[in-house]
XYZ file of C-alpha atoms in Angstrom:
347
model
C 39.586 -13.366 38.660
C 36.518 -14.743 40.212
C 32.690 -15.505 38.866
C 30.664 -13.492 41.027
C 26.556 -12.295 41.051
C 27.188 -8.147 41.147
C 23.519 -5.813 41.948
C 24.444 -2.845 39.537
C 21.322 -0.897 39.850
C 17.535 -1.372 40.882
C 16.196 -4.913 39.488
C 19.089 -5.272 37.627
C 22.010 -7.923 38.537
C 24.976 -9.477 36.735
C 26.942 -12.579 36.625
C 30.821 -11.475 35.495
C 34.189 -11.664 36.469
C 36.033 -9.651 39.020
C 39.174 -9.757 40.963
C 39.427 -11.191 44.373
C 42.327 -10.424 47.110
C 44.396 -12.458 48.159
C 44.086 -12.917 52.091
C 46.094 -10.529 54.454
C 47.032 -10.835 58.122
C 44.019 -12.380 59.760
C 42.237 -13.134 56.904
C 41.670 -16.364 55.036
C 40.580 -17.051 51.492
C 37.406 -19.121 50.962
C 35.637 -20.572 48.176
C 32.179 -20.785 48.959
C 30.292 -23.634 48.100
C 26.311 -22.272 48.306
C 24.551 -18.850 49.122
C 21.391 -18.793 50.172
C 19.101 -15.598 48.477
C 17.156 -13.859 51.467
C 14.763 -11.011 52.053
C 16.971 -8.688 52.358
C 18.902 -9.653 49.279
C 15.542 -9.001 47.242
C 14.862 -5.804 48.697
C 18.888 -4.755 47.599
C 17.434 -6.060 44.451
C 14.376 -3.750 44.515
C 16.767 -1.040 45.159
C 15.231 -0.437 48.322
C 18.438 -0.025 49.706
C 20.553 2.197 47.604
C 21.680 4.880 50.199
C 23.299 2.143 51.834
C 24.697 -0.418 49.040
C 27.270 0.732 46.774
C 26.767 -0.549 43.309
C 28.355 -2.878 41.855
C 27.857 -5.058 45.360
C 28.695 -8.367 45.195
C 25.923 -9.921 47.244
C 24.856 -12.807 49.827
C 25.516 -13.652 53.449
C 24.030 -16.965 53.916
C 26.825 -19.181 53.108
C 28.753 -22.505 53.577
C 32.223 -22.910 52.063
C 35.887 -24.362 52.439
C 39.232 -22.852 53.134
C 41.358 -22.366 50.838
C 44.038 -20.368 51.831
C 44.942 -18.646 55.606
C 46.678 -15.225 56.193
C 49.842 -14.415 58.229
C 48.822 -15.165 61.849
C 45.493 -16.946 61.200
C 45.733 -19.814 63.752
C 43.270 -22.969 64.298
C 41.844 -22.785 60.347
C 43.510 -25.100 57.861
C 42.794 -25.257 53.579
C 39.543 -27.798 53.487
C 38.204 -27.177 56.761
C 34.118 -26.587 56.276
C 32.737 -23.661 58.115
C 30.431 -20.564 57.381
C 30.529 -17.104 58.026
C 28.852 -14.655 60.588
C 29.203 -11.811 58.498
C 29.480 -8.981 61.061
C 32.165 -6.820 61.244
C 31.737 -4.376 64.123
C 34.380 -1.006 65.703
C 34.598 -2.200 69.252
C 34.531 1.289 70.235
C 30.536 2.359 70.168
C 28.404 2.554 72.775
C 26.434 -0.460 71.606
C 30.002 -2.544 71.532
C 31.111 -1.056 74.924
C 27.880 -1.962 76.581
C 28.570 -5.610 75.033
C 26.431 -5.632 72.076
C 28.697 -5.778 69.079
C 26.299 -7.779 66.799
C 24.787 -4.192 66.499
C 27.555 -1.946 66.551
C 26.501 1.728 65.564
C 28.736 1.319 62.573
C 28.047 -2.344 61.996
C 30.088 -3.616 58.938
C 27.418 -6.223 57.393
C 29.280 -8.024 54.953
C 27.543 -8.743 52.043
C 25.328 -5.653 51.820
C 28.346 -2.675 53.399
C 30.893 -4.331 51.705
C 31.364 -7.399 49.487
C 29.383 -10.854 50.103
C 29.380 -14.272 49.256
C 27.645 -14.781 46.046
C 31.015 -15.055 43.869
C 33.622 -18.142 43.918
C 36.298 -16.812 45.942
C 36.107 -14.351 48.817
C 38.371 -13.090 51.203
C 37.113 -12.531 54.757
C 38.240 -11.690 58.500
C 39.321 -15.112 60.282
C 37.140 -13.933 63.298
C 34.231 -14.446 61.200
C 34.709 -17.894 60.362
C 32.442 -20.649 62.192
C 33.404 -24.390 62.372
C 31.099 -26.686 60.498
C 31.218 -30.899 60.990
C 32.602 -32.913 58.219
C 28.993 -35.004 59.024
C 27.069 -31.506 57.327
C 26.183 -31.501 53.857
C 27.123 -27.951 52.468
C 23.633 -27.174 50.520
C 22.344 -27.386 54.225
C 24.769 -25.888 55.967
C 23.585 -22.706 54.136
C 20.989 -22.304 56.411
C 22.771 -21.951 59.183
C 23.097 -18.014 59.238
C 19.127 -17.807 58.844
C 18.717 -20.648 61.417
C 21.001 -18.548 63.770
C 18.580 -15.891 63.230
C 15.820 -17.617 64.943
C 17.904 -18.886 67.496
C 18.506 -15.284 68.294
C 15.123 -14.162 67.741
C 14.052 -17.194 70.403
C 16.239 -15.951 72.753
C 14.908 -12.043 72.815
C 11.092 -13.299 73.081
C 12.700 -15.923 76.368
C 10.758 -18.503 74.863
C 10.056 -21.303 77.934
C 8.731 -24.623 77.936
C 5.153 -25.114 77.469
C 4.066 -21.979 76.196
C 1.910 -21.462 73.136
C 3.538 -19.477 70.848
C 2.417 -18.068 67.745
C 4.558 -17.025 64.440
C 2.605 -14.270 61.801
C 4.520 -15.311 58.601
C 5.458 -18.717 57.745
C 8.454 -18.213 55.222
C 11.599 -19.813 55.286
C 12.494 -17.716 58.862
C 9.224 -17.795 60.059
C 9.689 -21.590 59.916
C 12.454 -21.346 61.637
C 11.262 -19.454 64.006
C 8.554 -22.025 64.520
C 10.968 -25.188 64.550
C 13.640 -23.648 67.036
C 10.852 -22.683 69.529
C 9.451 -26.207 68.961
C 12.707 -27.405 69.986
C 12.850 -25.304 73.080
C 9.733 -27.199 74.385
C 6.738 -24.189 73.003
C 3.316 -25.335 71.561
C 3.731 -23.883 67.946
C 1.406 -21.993 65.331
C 1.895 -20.861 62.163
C 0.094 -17.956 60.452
C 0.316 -18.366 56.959
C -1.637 -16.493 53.715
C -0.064 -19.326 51.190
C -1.263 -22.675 50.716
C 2.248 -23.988 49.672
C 4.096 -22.580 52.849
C 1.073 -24.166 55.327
C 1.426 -27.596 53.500
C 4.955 -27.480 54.078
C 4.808 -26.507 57.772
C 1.951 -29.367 58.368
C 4.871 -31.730 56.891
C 6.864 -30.945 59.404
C 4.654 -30.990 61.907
C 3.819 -27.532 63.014
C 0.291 -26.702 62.801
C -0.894 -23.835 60.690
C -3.695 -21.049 60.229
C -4.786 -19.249 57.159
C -6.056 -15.776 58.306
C -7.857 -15.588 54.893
C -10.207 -18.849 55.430
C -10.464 -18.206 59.378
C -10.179 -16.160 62.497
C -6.967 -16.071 63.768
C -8.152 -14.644 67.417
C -10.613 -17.000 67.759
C -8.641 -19.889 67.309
C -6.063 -18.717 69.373
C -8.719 -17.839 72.170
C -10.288 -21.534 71.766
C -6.715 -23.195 71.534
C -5.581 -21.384 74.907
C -8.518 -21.632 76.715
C -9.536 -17.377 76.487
C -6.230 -16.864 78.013
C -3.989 -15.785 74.387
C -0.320 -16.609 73.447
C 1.917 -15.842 75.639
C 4.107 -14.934 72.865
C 3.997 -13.786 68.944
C 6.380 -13.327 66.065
C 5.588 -10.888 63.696
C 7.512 -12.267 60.487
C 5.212 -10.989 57.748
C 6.023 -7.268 57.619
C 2.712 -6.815 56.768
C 0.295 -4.465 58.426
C -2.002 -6.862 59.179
C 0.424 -9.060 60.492
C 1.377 -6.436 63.093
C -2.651 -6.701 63.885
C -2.579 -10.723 64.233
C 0.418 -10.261 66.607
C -1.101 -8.133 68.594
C -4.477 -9.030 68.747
C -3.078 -13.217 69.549
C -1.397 -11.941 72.943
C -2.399 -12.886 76.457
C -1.689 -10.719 79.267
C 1.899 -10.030 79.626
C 2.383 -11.398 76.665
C 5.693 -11.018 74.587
C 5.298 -9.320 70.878
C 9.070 -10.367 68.823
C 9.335 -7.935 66.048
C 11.707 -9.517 63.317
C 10.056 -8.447 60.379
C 11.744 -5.153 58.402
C 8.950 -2.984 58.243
C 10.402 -0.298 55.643
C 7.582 2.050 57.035
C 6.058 2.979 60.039
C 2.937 0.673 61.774
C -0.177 1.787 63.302
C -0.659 -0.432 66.239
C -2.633 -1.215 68.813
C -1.132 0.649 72.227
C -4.261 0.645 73.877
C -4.121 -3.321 73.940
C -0.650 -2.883 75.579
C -1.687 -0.783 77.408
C -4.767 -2.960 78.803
C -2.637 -6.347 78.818
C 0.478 -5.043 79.917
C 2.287 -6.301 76.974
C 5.978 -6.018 76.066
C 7.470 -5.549 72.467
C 11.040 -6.378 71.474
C 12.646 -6.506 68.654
C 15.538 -9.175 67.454
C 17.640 -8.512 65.210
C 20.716 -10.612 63.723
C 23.031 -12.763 65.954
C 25.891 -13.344 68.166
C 28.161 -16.214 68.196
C 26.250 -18.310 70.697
C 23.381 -18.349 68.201
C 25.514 -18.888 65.254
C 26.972 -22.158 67.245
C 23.181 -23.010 68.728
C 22.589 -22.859 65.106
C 25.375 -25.228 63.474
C 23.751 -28.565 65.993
C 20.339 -27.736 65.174
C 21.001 -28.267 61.463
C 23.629 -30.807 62.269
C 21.375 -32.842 64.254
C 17.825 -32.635 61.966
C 16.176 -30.567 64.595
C 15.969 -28.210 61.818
C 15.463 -30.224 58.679
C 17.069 -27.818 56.285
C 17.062 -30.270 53.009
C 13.038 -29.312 53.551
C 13.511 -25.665 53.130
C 15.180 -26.028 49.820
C 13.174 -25.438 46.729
C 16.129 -25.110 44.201
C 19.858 -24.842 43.502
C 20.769 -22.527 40.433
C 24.577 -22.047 39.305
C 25.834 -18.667 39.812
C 25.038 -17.918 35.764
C 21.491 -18.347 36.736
C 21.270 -16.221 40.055
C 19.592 -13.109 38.154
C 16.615 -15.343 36.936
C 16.455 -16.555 40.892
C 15.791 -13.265 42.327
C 12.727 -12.485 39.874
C 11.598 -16.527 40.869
C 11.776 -15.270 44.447
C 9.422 -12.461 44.249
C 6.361 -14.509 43.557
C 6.582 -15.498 46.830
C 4.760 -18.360 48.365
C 5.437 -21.480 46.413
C 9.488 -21.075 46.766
C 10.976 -21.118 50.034
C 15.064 -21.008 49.441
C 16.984 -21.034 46.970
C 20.647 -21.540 46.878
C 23.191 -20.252 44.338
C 26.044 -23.178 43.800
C 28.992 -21.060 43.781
C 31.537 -24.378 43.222
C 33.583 -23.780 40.474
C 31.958 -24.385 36.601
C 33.450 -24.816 32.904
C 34.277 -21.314 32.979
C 37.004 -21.815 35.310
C 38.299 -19.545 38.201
C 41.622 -18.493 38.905
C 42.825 -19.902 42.237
């Protein structure tokens, strides 16, 4: 048996024990060490997503861990090596795989919401998902990796360059990401950001940051670029007005990245795409490459991920964490210590 944090039904979670498999060909055993609690875990939690999780669902994806045990035929993984896990599990056989885009298979397997996550003390996953973390990384930080590769990816889809003024609509714990890994790419950076807690935060770390309540967001982007707009935006609020913001921010041919999950349609603005000649695309999860991108920018500081922490709770206490989450703007992330407690886990 293993301690693990189960969604049962809308707003309702529990901590109990449930078996865990032993790992079969290709698969290793791993005992995770901390789970980050995301967005997308609190809208499982909302119930939002009941025609797609089956309850009980063990949740989380955002992970760091050890090996503990390796399958038949599992080569280059050992018991004790650190690493976390891309949690994509993809057919190889869909258009979107054939064409080379796996990371969103038609009938993507997203471990952790389609079929059991990380948010329990043992957990049995593909080898192929594993990814190889440094001895040198602390494992509360290394739990940001998966959302870090997120912006890495997200980045990458809006072609981020050097020297280009960038805007990011939404400064929570990935729109800070967002922010710091086009930083690191060589962009001029702002932040658009309701809360007072999440702009103080960013201005500690350096990135500059806008409240749209106290000022006008177009205006200071037309004064900051001269009248000539961002040349690109992140819309990471899924808000309706922060569709607007992104928007409205853009210079000609400017570059609108849509990572936000907006659970219903947007108006917006086609007559300013029309008029700018504007391009939208939207990002969503990761490949490898991003996942590895990811892993050295924690590694190195480049994303100070100690920052982004606003609590560690032991799995007992996950339930209480969710509810903490949903007051939004003085919590960034926190992380569920899965390590093993007085309650003991059979291994």
């Amino acid at each position: 048996m293993t301690l693990a944090v189960r969604y049962m039904s809308a707003r309702t979670l529990e901590t109990a024990p449930v078996e865990f498999s032993e790992p079969g060909p290709g698969e290793v055993l791993l005992a995770p060490a901390y789970v980050g609690i995301c967005g997308t875990d609190l809208h499982i939690f909302h119930g939002d997503m009941d025609a797609r999780v089956d309850a009980p669902a063990v949740l989380g994806h955002e992970m760091s861990g050890r090996v503990l045990r390796v399958g038949a035929g599992v080569e280059g993984w050992r018991a004790g090596d650190a690493v976390t896990v891309m949690p994509l599990r993809w057919d190889g056989t869909c258009p979107a795989c054939l064409s080379g885009h796996q990371h969103i298979c038609q009938r993507l397997d997203f471990i952790g919401i389609d079929s059991p996550g990380a948010m329990q003390q043992r957990w049995t996953v593909p080898a192929s998902t594993l990814i190889r973390l440094p001895e040198s990384l602390a494992l509360d930080r290394a739990a940001l990796v998966e959302p870090t590769a997120v912006a890495v990816h997200d980045v990458g889809r809006a072609a981020v360059r050097e020297g280009e003024k960038v805007v990011v609509v939404g400064g929570g714990p990935v729109g800070i990401l967002i922010a710091l890994v086009a930083r690191a790419a060589g962009a001029e950076v702002r932040v658009v950001e309701l809360s007072a807690h999440r702009r103080t935060l960013a201005e500690e770390l350096g990135l500059a940051a806008w409240d749209p309540a106290a000022e006008d967001v177009s205006e200071a982007v037309r004064q900051w670029t001269g009248d000539a707009g961002a040349d690109v935006a992140f819309e990471v609020s899924g808000a309706a007005a922060g569709v607007d913001t992104a928007v409205d921010v853009l210079g000609v041919r400017g570059r609108l990245c849509l990572v936000a999950i907006h659970p219903r349609p947007r108006e917006v603005n086609l007559h300013r795409f029309f008029w700018r000649e504007l391009t939208l695309v939207g990002a969503r999860l990761y490949d490898r490459s991003d996942f590895e991108r990811a892993v050295a920018l924690v590694a190195d500081g480049t994303v100070p991920a100690e920052r982004l922490i606003s609590k560690v709770v032991p799995l007992t206490e996950a339930p209480a964490a969710f509810e903490a989450l949903e007051g939004g703007g003085d919590v960034m992330k926190i992380l569920v210590d899965c390590t093993d407690d007085a309650r003991g886990v059979a291994v």
